[in-house]
Coordinates of C-alpha atoms (C1' of nucleotides) in Angstrom, one line a residue:
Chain P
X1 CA 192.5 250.3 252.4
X2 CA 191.9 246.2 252.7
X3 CA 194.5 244.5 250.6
X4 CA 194.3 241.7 253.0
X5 CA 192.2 238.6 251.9
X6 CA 189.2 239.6 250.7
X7 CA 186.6 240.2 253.9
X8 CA 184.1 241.9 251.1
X9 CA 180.7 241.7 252.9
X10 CA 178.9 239.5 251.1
X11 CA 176.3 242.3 250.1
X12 CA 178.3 243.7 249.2
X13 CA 179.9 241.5 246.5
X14 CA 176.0 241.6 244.6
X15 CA 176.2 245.4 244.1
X16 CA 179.8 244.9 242.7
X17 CA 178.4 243.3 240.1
X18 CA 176.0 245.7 239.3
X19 CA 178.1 248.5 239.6
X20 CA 180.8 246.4 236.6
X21 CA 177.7 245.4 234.6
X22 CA 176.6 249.4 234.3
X23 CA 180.5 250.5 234.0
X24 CA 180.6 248.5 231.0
X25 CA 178.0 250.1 229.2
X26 CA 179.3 253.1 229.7
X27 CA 182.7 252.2 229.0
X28 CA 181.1 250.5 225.0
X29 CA 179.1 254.0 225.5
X30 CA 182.6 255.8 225.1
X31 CA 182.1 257.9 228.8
X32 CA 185.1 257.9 230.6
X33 CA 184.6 259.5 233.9
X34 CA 181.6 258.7 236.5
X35 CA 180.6 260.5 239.7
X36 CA 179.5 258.1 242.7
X37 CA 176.0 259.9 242.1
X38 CA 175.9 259.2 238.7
X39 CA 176.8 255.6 239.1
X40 CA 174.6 254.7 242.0
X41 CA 171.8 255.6 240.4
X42 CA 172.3 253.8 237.0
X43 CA 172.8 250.7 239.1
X44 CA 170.0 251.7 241.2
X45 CA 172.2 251.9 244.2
X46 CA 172.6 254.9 246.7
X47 CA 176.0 257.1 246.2
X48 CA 177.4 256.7 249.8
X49 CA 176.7 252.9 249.6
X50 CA 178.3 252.9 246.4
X51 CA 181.4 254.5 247.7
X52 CA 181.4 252.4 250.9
X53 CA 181.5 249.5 248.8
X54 CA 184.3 250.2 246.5
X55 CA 186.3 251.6 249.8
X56 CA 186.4 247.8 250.6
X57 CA 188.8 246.8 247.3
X58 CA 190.8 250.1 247.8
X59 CA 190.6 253.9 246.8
X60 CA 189.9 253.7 242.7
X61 CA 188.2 257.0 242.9
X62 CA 190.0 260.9 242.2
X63 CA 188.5 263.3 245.2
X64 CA 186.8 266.2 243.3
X65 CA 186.7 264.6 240.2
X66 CA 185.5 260.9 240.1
X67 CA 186.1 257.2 238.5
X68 CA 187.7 256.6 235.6
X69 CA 185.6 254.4 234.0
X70 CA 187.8 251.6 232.6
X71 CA 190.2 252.0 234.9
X72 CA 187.8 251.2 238.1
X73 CA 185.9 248.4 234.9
X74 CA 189.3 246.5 235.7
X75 CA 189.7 246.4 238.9
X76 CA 186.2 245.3 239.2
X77 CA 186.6 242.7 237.3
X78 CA 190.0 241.9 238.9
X79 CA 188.3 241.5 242.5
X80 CA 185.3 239.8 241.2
X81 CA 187.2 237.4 239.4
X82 CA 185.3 238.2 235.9
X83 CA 186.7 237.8 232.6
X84 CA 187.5 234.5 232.9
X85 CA 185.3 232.5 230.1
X86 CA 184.1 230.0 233.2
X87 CA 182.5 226.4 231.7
X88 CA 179.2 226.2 233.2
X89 CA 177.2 223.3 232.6
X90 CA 173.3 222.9 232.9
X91 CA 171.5 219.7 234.0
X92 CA 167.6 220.0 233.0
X93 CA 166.7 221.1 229.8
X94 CA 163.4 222.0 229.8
X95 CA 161.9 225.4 229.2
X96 CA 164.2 227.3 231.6
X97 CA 167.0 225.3 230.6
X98 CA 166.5 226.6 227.1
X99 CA 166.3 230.0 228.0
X100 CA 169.8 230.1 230.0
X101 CA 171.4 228.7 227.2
X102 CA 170.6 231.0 224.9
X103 CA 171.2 233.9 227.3
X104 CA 173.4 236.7 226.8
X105 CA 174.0 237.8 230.3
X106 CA 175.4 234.5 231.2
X107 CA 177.8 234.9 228.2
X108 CA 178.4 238.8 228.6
X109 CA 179.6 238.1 232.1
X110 CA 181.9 235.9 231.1
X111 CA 180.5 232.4 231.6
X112 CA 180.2 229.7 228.8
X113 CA 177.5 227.0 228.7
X114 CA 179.4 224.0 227.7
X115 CA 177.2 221.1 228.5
X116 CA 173.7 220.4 228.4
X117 CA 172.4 217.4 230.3
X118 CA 168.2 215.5 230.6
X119 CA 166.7 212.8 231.9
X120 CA 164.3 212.4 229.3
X121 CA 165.7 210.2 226.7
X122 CA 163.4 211.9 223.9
X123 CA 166.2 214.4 224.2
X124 CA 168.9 213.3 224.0
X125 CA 171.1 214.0 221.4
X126 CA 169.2 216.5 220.6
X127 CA 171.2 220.1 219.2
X128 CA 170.4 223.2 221.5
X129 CA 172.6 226.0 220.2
X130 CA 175.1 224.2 218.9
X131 CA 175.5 221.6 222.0
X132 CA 174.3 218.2 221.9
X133 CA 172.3 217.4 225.2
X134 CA 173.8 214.4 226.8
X135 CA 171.8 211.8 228.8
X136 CA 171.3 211.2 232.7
X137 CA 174.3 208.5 232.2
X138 CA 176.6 211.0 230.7
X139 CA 177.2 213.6 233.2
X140 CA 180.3 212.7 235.2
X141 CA 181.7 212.3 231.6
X142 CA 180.5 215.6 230.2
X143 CA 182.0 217.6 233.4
X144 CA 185.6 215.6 233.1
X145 CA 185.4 216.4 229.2
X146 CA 184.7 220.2 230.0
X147 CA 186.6 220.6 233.4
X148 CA 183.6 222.6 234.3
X149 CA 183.2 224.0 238.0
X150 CA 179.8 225.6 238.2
X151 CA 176.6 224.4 236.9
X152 CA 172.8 225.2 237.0
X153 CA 170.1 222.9 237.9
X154 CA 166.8 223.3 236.0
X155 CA 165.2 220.3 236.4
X156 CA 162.3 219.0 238.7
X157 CA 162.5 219.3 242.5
X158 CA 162.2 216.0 243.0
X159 CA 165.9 214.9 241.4
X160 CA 167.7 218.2 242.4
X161 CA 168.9 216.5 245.1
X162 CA 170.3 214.0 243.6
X163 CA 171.5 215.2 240.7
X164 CA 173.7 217.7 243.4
X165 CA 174.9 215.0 244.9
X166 CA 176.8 213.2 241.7
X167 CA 177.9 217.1 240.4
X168 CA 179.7 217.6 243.7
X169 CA 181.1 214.0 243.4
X170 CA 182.1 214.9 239.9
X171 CA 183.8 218.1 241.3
X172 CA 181.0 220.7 240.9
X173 CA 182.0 223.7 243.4
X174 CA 179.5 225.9 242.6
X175 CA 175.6 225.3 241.8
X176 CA 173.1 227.7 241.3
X177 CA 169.4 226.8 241.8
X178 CA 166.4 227.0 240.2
X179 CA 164.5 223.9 241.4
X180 CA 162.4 224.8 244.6
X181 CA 163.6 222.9 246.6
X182 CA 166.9 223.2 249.3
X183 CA 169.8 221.4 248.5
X184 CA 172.4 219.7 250.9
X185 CA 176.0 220.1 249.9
X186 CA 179.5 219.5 251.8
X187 CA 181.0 222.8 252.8
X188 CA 183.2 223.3 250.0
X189 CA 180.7 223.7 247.8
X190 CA 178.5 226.9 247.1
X191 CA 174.7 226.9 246.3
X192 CA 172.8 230.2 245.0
X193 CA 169.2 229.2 244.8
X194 CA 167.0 231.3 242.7
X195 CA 162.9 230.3 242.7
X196 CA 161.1 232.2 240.6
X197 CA 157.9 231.5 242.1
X198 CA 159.1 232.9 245.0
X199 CA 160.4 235.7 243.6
X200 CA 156.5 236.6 242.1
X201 CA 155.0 235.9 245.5
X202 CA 157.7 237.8 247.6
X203 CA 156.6 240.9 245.3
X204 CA 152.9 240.6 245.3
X205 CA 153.6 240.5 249.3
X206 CA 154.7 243.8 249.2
X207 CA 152.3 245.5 247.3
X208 CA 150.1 244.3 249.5
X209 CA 151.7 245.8 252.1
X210 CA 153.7 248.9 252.0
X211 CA 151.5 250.7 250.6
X212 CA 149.8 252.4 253.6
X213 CA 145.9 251.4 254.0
X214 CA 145.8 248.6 251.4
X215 CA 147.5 249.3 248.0
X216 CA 145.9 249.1 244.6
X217 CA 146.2 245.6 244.6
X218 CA 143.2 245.3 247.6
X219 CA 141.3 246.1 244.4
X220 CA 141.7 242.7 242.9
X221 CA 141.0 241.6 246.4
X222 CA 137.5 243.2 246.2
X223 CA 137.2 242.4 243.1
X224 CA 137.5 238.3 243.8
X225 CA 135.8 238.5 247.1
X226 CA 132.6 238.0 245.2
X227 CA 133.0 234.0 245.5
X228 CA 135.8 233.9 247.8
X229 CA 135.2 231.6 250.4
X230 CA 138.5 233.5 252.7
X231 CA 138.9 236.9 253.2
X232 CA 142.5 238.5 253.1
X233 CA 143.9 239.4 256.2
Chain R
X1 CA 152.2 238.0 269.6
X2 CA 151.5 240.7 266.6
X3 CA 148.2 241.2 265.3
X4 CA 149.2 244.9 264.4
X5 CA 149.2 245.9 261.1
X6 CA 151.9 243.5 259.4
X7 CA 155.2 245.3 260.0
X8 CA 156.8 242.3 259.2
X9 CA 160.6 242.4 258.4
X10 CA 161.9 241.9 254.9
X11 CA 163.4 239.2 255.2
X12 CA 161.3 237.6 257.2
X13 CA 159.0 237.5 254.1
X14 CA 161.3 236.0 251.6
X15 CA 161.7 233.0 254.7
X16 CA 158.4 232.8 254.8
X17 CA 157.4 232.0 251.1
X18 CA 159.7 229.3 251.7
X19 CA 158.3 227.4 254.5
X20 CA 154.7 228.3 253.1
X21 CA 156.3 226.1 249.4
X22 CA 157.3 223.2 252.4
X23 CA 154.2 223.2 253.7
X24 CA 152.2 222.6 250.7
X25 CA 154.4 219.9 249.8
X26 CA 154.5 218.5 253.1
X27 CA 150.2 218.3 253.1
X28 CA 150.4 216.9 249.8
X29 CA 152.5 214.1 251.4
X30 CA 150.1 213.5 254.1
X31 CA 152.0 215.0 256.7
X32 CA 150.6 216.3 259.5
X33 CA 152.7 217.7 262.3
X34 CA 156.2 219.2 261.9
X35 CA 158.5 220.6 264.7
X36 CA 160.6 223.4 263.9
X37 CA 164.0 221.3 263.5
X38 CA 162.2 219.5 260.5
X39 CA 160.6 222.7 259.0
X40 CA 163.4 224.6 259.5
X41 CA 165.7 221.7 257.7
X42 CA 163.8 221.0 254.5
X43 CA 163.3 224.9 254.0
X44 CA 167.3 225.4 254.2
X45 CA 166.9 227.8 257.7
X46 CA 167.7 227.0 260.9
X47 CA 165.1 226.4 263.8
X48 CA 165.6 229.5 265.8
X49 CA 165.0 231.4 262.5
X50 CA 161.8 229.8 261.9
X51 CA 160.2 230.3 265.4
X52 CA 161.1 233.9 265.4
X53 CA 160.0 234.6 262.2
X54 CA 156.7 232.5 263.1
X55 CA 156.1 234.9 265.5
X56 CA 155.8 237.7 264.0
X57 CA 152.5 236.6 263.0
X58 CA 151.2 234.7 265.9
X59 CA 151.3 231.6 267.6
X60 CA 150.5 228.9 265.7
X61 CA 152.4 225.7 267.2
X62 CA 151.5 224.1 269.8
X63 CA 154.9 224.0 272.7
X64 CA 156.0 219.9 273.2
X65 CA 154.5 219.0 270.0
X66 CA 155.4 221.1 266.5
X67 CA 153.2 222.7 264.0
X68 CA 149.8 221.4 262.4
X69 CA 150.7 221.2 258.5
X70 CA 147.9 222.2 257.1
X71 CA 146.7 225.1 259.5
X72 CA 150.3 226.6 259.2
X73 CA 150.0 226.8 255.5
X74 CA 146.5 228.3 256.4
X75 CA 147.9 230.7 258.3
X76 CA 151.2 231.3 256.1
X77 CA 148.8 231.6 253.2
X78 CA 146.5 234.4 254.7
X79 CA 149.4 236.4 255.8
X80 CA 150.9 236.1 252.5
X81 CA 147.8 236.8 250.8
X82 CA 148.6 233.5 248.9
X83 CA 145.8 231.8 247.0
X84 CA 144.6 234.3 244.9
X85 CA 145.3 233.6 241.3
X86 CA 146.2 237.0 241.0
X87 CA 146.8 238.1 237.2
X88 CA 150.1 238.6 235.7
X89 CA 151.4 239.9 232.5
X90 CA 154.5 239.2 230.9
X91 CA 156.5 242.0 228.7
X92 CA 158.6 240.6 226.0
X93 CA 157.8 237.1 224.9
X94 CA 161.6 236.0 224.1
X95 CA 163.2 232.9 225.3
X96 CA 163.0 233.3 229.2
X97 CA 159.3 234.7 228.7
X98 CA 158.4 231.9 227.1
X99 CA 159.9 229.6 229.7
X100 CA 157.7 231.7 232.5
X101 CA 154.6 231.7 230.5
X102 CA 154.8 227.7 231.3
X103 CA 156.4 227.8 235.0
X104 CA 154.6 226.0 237.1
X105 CA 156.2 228.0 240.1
X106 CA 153.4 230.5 239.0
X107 CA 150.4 228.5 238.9
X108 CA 151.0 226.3 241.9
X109 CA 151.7 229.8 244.0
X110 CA 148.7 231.4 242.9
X111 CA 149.3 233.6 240.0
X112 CA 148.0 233.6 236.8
X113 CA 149.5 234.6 233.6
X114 CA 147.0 236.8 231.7
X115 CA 148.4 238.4 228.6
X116 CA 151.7 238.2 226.9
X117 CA 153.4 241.4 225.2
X118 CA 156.4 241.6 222.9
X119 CA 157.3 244.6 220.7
X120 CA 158.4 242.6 217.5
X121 CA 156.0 242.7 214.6
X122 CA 156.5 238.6 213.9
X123 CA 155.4 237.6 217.1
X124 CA 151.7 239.3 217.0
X125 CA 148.9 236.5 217.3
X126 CA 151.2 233.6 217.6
X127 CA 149.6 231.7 220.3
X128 CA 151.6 230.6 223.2
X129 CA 150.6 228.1 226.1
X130 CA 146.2 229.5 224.7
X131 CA 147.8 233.3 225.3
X132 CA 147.7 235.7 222.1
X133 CA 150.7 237.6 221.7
X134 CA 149.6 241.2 221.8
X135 CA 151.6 244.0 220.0
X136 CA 153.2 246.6 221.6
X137 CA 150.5 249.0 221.0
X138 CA 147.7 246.8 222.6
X139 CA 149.5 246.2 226.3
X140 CA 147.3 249.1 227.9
X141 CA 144.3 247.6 226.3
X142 CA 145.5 244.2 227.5
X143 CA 146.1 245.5 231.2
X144 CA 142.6 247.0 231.7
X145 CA 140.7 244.2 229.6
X146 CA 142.5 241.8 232.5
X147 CA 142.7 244.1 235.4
X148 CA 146.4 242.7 236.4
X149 CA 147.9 244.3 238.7
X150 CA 151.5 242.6 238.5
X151 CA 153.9 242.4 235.5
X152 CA 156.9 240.6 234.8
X153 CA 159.3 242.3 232.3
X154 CA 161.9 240.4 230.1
X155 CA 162.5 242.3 227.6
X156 CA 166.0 243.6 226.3
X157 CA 167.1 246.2 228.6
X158 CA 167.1 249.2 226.7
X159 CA 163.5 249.6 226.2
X160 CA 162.9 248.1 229.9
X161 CA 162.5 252.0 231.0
X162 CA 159.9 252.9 228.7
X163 CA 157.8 250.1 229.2
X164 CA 157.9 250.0 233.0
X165 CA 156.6 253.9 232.4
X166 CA 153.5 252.7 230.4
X167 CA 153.0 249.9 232.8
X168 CA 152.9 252.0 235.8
X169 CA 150.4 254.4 233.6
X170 CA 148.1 251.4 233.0
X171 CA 148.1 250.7 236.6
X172 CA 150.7 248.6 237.5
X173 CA 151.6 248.0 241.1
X174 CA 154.3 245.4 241.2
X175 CA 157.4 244.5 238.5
X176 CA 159.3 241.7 238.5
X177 CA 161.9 242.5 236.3
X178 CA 164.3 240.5 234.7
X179 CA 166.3 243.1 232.1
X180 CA 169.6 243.7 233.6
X181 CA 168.6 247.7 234.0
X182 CA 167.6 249.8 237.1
X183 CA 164.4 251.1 236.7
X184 CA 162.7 254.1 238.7
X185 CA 159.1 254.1 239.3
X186 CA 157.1 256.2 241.7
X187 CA 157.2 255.2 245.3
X188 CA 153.6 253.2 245.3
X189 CA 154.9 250.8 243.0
X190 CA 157.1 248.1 244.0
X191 CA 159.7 246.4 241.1
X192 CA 161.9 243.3 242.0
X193 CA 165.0 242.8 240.2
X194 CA 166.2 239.6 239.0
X195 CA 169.4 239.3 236.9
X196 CA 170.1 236.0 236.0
X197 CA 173.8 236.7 234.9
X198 CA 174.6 238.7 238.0
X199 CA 173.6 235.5 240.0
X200 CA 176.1 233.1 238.3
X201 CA 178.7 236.0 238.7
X202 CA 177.8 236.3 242.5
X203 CA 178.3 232.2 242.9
X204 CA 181.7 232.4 240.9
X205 CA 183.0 235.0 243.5
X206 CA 181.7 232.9 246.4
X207 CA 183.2 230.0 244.9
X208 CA 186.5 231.8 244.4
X209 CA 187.1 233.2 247.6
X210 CA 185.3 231.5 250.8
X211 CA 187.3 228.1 250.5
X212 CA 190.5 229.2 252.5
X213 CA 193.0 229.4 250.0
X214 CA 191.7 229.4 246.9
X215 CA 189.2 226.6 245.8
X216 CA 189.0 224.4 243.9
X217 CA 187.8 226.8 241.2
X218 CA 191.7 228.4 240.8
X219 CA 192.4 224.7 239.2
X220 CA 190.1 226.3 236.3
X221 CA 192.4 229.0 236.1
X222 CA 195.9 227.8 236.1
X223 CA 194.4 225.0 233.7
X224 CA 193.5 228.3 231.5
X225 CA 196.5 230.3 232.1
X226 CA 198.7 228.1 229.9
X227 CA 197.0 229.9 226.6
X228 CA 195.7 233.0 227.7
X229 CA 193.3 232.8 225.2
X230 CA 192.4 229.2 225.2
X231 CA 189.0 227.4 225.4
X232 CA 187.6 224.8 227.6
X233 CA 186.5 221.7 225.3
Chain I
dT1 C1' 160.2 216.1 279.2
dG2 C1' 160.1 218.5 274.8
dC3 C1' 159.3 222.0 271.8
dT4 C1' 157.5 226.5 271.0
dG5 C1' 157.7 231.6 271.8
dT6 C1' 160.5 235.6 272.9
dG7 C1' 163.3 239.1 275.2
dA8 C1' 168.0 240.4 275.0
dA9 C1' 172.6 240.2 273.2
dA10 C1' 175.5 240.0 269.2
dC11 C1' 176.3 240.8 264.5
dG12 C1' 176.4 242.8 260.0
dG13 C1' 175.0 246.2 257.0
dT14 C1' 173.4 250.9 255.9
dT15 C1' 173.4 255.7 256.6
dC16 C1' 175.4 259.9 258.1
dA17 C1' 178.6 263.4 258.4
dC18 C1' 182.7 265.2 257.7
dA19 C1' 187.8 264.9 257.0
dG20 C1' 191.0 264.7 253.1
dC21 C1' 192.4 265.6 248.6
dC22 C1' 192.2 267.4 243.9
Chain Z
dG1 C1' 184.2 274.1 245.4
dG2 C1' 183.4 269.4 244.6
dC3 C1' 183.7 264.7 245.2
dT4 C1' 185.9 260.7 247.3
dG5 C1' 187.1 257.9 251.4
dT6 C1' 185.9 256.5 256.0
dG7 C1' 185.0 256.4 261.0
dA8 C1' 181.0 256.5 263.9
dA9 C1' 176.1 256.2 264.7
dC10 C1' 172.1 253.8 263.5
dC11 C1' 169.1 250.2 262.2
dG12 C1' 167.5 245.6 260.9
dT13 C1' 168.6 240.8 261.3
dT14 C1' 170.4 236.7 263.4
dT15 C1' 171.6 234.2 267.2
dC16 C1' 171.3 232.9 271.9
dA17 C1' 169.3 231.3 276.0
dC18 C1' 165.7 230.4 278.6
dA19 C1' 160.9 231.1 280.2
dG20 C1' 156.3 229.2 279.2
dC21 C1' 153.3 225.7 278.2
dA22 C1' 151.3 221.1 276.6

DNA sequence: TGCTGTGAAACGGTTCACAGCC
DNA sequence: GGCTGTGAACCGTTTCACAGCA
């Protein structure tokens, strides 16, 4: 079913993913058939979901037999819009900046860092894998040159905000997050945020937690109550 | 109302961090009192949202006025178990581990990196940010010599099983893993998942699709579709 | 009066169970 | 027989509307 406009729960659409990034290992592994089970647990995913999901782009599957692997690859990548070599430019090159440039997800997924922009003058100039990072000054310039849509913000919380504000005026759609700090954008525009920080805490929350009477992590608790002037919960 | 034993909804948790990062920032300022419209605004939730996820831990605000600053982020802290500089131990010391080793997201949300790990011979002894890279060999030595609890694992995804295996061995409780792999671990221990390329592939969809027609991201591709195979730049 | 705290309704997403097809 | 596709039940989360209190 659904060949209407796209209604993909959002959820949804972040398991896709997943699901494409593991069919393409398997496809470069040379397997050409997958089961829902074997799938949903490589992506780490649960087979009913997994078929419930894919129901939403159409009927890819053969009953009693399975996925073709390529075969449901593409239309994966057809729905999600992949393959498309997207310019993707990245304002704060600092030590996370570094690292996204260099990485090969962002590449293997079919997005290419074209621009690298800093603050810091010291920088600027400067050759980071074959891309010359451009000053503050330069960044309407750099995203007209590259006709790029989507960039990532690594810089300090304190400019995020503005630094959004002149990529949306230079035609930015798309942003993705890393400062820890919200962001306020017109409509059109998309934000992911990602916060690593929180990320770590988030985690440590639920190994407090979960874990019936206190979790092995109560043992660090103990541990640092020696000289702890607050006790945990 | 709540004083139960923490049953606390998922997501409530993830909200939660959040306000607890305004907070801080909002003491450091000098702030005193917030009402939920202003809380709820800088934290990128809406007001409702932050009352009711307030209360699953209590009461703290007072009705007419708003929220005390600094005895929510008391509170928020507690619950959390925030505040702990709780030990942490990164696993594979490429780029983006490098880039963690010195995130100040850590530090300032009390955790501490403790030892850093990475499997290639080269890296042994270098020093990084006053940590020793320890060979592959030496991370259960490193993980009882520091009694952390928490590990954050970057390494390339093939080998991301085998070392969440000898992590949980060493007494690992919580992974925060950023190899774009599914990992299974036994139900006591808890592992996050962050994949950096899936989240730029997630934006790019939701740029794609929510703006009505098309967005202003299908400029990108009819500018691309004149040479199928032709770059940006 | 104004803002918090909270039941209750509305929503979206997940899980279940089985019909449908190979 | 086996595995997909999917309606229907289930559950967690969000939103709403207002009661409760300074």
């Amino acid at each position: 079913m659904s060949d209407a406009e796209s209604p993909i729960p959002g959820a949804t659409v972040a398991r896709l993913v997943d699901y494409l990034a593991v069919l393409t290992r398997l496809a470069d592994a040379g397997v050409s058939k997958v089961s829902s089970n074997e799938l949903a647990e490589a992506a780490g995913a649960n087979p009913a979901q997994l078929r419930k999901d894919l129901s939403h782009l159409g009927s890819y599957g053969t009953r009693g037999v399975g996925y073709d692997v390529s075969y449901l690859q593409i239309q994966l990548d057809q729905h999600l819009g992949a393959g498309l070599d997207l310019p993707v430019v990245i304002v704060g090159v600092g030590n996370l900046g570094r690292a996204l440039v260099n990485h090969t997800g962002f590449s293997s997924r079919g997005f290419k860092v074209v621009g690298l922009v800093d603050a810091d003058p010291a920088l600027t100039g400067e050759q980071v894998e074959g891309l010359t990072i451009v000053g503050d000054a330069g960044l309407e310039t750099l995203i007209a040159r590259t006709g790029a849509t989507i960039a990532v913000i690594t810089t300090p919380a304190e400019v995020a905000q503005q630094v959004t504000d002149r990529l949306v005026a230079s035609g930015i759609i798309g942003i993705l997050n890393f400062a820890p700090t919200a962001l306020s954008v017109p409509s059109n525009v998309t934000v992911r945020k990602v916060d690593l920080g929180s990320e770590l805490q988030i985690l440590a929350y639920h190994c407090r937690v979960p874990g019936s009477k206190d979790s092995l992590l109560s043992a660090w608790n103990e541990q640092s109550n020696e000289l702890a002037g607050a006790d945990p919960l």
